[in-house]
Tab-separated table of C-alpha atoms in Angstrom:
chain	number	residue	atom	x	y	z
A	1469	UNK	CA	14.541	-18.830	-10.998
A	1470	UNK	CA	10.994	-18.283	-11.873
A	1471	UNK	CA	9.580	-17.339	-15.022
A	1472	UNK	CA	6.238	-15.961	-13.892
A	1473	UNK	CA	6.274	-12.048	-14.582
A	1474	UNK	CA	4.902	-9.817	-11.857
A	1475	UNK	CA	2.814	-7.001	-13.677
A	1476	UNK	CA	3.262	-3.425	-11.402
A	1477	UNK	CA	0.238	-0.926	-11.546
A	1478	UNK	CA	1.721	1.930	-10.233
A	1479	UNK	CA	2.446	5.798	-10.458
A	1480	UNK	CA	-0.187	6.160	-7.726
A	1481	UNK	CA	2.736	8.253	-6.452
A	1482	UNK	CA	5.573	7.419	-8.613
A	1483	UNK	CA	7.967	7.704	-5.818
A	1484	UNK	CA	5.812	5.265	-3.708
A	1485	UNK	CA	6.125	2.791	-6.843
A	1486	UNK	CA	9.789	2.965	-7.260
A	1487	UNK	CA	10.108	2.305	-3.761
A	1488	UNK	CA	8.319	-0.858	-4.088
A	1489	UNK	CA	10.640	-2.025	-7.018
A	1490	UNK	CA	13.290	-1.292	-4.455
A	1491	UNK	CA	11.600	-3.641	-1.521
A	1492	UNK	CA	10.394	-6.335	-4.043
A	1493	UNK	CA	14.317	-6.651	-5.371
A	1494	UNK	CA	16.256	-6.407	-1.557
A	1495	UNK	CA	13.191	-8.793	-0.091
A	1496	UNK	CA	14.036	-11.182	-2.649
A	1497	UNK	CA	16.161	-14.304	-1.662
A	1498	UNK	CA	18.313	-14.161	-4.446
A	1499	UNK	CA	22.305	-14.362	-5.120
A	1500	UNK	CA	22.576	-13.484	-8.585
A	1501	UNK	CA	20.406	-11.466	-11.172
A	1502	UNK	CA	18.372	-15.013	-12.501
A	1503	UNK	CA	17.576	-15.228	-8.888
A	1504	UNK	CA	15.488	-12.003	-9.083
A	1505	UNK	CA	11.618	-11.926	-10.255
A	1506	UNK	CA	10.403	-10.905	-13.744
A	1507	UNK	CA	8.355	-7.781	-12.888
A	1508	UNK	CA	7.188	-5.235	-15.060
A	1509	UNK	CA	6.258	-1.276	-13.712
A	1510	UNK	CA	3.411	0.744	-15.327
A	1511	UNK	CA	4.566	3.403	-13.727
A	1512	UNK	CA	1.611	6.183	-15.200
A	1513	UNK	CA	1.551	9.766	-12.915
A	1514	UNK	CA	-1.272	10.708	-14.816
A	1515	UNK	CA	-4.039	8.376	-13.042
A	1516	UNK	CA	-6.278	10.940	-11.778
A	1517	UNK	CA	-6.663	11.322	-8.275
A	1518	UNK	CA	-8.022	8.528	-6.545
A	1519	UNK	CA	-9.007	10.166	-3.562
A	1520	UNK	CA	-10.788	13.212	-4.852
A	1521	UNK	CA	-12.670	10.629	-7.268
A	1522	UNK	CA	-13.633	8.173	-4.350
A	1523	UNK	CA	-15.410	11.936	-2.779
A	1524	UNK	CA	-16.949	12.996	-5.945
A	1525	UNK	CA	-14.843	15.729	-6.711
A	1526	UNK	CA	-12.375	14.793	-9.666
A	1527	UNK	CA	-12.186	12.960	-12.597
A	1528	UNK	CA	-13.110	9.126	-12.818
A	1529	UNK	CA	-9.384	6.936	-12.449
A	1530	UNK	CA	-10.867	4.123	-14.034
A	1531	UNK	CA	-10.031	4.272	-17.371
A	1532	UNK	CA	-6.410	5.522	-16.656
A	1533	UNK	CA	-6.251	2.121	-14.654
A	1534	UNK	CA	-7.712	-0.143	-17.256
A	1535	UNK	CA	-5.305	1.354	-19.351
A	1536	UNK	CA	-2.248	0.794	-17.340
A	1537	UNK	CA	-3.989	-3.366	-16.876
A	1538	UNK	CA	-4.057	-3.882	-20.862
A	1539	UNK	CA	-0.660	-2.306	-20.864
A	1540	UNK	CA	0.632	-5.339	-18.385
A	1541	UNK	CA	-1.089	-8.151	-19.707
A	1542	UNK	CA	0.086	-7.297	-23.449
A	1543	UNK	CA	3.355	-7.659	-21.434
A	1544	UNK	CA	2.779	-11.142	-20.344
A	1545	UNK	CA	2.769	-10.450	-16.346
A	1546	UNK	CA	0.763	-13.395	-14.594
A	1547	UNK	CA	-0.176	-11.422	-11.502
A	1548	UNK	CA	-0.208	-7.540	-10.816
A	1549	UNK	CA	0.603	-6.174	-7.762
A	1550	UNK	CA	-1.088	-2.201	-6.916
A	1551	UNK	CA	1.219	-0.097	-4.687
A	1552	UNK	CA	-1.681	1.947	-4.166
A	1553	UNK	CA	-4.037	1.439	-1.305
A	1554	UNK	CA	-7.011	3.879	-2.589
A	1555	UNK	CA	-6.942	2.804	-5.978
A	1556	UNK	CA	-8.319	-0.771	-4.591
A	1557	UNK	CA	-11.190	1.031	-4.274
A	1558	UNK	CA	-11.767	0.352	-8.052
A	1559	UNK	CA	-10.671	-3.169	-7.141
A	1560	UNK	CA	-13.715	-5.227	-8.898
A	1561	UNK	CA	-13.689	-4.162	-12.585
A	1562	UNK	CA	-10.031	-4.074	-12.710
A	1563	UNK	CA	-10.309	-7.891	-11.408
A	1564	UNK	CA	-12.960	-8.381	-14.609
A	1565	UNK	CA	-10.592	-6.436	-16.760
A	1566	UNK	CA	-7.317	-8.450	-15.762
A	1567	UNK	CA	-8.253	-11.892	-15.869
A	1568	UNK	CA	-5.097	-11.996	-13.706
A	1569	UNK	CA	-5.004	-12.758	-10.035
A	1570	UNK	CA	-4.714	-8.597	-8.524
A	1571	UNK	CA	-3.016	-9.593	-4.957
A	1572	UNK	CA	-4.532	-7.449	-2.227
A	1573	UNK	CA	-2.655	-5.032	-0.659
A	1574	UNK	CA	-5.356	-5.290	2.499
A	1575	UNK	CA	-4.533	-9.139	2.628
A	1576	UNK	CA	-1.058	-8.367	2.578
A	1577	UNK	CA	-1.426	-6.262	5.561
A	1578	UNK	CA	-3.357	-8.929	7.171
A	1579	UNK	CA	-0.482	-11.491	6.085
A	1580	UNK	CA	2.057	-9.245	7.535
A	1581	UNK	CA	0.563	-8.882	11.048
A	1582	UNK	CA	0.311	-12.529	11.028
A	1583	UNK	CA	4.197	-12.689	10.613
A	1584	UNK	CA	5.017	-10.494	13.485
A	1585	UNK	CA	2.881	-12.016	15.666
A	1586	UNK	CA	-0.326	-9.955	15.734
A	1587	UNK	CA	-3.070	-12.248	15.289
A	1588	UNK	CA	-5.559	-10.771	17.045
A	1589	UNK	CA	-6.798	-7.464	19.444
A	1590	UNK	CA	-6.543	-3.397	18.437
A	1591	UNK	CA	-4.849	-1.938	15.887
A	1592	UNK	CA	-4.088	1.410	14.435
A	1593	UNK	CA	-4.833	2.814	10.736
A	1594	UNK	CA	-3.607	5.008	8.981
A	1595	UNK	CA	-4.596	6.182	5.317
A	1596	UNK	CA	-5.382	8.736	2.665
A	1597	UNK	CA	-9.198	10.453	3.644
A	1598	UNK	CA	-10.428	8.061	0.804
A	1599	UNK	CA	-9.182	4.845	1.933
A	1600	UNK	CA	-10.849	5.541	5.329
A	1601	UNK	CA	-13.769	6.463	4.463
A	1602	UNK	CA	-14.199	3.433	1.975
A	1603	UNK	CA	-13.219	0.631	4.449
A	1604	UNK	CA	-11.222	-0.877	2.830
A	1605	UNK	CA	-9.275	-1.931	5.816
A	1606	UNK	CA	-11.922	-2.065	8.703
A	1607	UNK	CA	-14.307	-4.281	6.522
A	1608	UNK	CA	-11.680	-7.166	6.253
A	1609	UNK	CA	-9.375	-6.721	8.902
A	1610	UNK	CA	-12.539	-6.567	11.513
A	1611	UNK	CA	-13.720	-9.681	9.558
A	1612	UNK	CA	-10.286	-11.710	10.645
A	1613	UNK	CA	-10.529	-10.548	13.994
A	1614	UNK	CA	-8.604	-7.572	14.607
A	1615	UNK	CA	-10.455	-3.986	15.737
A	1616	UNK	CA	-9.399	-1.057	14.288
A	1617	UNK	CA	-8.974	2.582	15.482
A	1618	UNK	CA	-8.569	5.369	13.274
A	1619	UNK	CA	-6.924	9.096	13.369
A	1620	UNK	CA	-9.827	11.255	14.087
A	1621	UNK	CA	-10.987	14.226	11.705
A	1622	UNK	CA	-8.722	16.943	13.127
A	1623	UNK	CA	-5.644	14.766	13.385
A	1624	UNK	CA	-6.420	13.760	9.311
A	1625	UNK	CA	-6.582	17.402	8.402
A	1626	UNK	CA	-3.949	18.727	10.490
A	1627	UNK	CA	-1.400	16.007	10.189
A	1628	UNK	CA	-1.727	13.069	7.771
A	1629	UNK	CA	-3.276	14.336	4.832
A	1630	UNK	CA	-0.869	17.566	4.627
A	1631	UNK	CA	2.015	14.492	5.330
A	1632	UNK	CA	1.130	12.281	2.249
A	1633	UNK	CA	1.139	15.383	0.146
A	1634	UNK	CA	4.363	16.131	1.184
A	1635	UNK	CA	5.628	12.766	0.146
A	1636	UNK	CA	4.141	13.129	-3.193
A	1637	UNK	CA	5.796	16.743	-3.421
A	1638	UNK	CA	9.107	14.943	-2.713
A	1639	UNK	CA	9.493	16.759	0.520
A	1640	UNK	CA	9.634	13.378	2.588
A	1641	UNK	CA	11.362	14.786	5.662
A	1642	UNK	CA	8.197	16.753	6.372
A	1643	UNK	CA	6.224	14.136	6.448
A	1644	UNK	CA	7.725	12.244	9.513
A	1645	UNK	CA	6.904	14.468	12.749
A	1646	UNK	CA	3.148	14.193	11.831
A	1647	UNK	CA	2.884	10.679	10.966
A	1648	UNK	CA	4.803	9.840	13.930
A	1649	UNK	CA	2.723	11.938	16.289
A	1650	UNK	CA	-0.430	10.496	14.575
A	1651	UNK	CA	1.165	6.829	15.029
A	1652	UNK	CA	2.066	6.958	18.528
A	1653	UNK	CA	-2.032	8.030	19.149
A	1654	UNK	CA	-3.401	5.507	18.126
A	1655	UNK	CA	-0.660	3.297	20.287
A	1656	UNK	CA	-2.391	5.543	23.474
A	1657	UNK	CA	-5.710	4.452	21.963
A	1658	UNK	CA	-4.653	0.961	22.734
A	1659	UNK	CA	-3.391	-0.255	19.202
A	1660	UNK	CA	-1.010	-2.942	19.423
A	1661	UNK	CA	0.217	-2.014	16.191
A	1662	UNK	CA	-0.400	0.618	13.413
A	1663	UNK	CA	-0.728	-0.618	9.398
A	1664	UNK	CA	0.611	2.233	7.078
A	1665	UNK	CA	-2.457	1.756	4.880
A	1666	UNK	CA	-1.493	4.210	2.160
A	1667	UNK	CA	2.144	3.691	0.309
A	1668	UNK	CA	3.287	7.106	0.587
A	1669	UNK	CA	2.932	7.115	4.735
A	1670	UNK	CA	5.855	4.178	4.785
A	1671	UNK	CA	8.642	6.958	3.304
A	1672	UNK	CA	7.615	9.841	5.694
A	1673	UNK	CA	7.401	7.256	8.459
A	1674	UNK	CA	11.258	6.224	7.287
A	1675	UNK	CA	12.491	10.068	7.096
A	1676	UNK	CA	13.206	9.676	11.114
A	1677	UNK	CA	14.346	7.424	13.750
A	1678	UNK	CA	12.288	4.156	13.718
A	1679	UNK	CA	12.578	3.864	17.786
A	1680	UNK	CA	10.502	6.748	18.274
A	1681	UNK	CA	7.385	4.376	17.746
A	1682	UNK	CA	5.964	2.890	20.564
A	1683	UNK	CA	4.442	-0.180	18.773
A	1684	UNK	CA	5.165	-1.695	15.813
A	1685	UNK	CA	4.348	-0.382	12.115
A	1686	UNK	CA	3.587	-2.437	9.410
A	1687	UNK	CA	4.543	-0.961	6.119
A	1688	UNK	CA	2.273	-1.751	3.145
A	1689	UNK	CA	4.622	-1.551	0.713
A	1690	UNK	CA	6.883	-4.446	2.255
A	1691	UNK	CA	3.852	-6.615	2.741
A	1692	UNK	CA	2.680	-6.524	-0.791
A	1693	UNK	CA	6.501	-6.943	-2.080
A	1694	UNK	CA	6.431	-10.233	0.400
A	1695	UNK	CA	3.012	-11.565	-1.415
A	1696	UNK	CA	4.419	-10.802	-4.413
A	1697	UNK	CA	7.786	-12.698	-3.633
A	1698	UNK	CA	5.617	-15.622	-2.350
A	1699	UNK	CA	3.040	-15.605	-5.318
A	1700	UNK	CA	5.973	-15.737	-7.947
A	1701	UNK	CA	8.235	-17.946	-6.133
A	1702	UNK	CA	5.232	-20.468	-4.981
């Protein structure tokens, strides 16, 4: 039983969010509900978009996730967890608004390919347009040691972007062929295995047969319910 309270920015899709509510309870070592972690979900579809804010082109998110932070600590959480990847873009003054650790959804990545053994060499990405272009990945995961290829411009207009957006239209069964083509690229470009670096690629990626993959993925949304698991059980 622990009685720190995990603080959930989310809505960033909403559908990504629940699903991490769903990981962060079945990842949990627990037999009984007092087993189970304190967590509470800002769950707020109204965040503007975070990728056509990172380009210039839409309304700031900022305030919307300042809003959602003040909403968490008046609830008492101790640590908040993002099931977003682009909104870390905006990572800094939400850290100065929390005064709350923010556990990084990039270092739970990093964490996760640890786990299954990938400590070093090629790797694939894959991510909204926004989290690309920002680095957010490369930046650190080059810094540890790893090198990182990318879908190229074509492949992110043709297949992933129109993919996400299908996930956030709640037409997830669309979203697998693409993804999966897009994955098993990178695995030709030499990746020994591809990070799912935005949280609604992990359901389209789901909506088919995992053996299809010829390297292994590593879902975002696990590896931040794992830190989370770890930070409030530690």
């Amino acid at each position: 039983m622990t009685d720190k309270v995990l603080g959930v920015l989310g809505g960033m899709g909403p559908l990504a969010s629940a699903h991490f509510m769903l990981r962060l309870t079945l990842l949990t070592p627990a037999e009984r509900d007092q087993d189970h972690i304190p967590a509470v979900l800002w769950s707020d579809p109204r965040v503007p978009d975070r990728t056509a804010a990172s380009l210039s082109a839409g309304p700031d998110p900022l305030p919307w996730l300042l809003r959602g932070i003040e909403g968490l600590k008046a609830a008492g959480c101790g640590a908040i967890a993002i099931p977003c990847n682009t909104a870390h873009g905006w990572l800094d003054p939400m850290m100065r608004a929390a005064g709350m650790p923010i556990l990084h959804i990039v270092d739970a990545a990093a964490t996760e390919l640890r786990r299954i053994g990938i400590r070093r060499g090629c790797i694939g990405l894959m991510g909204t347009a926004a989290t690309l272009a920002m680095r957010l990945y490369q930046d650190r995961l080059e810094a540890e040691g790893w090198q990182v290829v990318e879908p190229d411009p074509e492949q992110m207009a043709r297949l992933v972007t129109p993919a996400i957006a299908s996930v956030k239209a709640n037409r997830v069964v669309e979203a697998y062929a693409p993804l999966a083509e897009v994955a098993n690229s990178l695995a030709a470009r030499g990746a020994t295995a591809v990070v799912l670096g935005c949280t609604e690629i992990p359901l389209g990626i789901q909506a088919g047969p995992a053996d299809a993959f010829q390297v292994p993925v590593v879902d975002t949304i696990d590896a931040l319910a794992r830190v989370s698991i770890a930070w409030a059980l530690g």
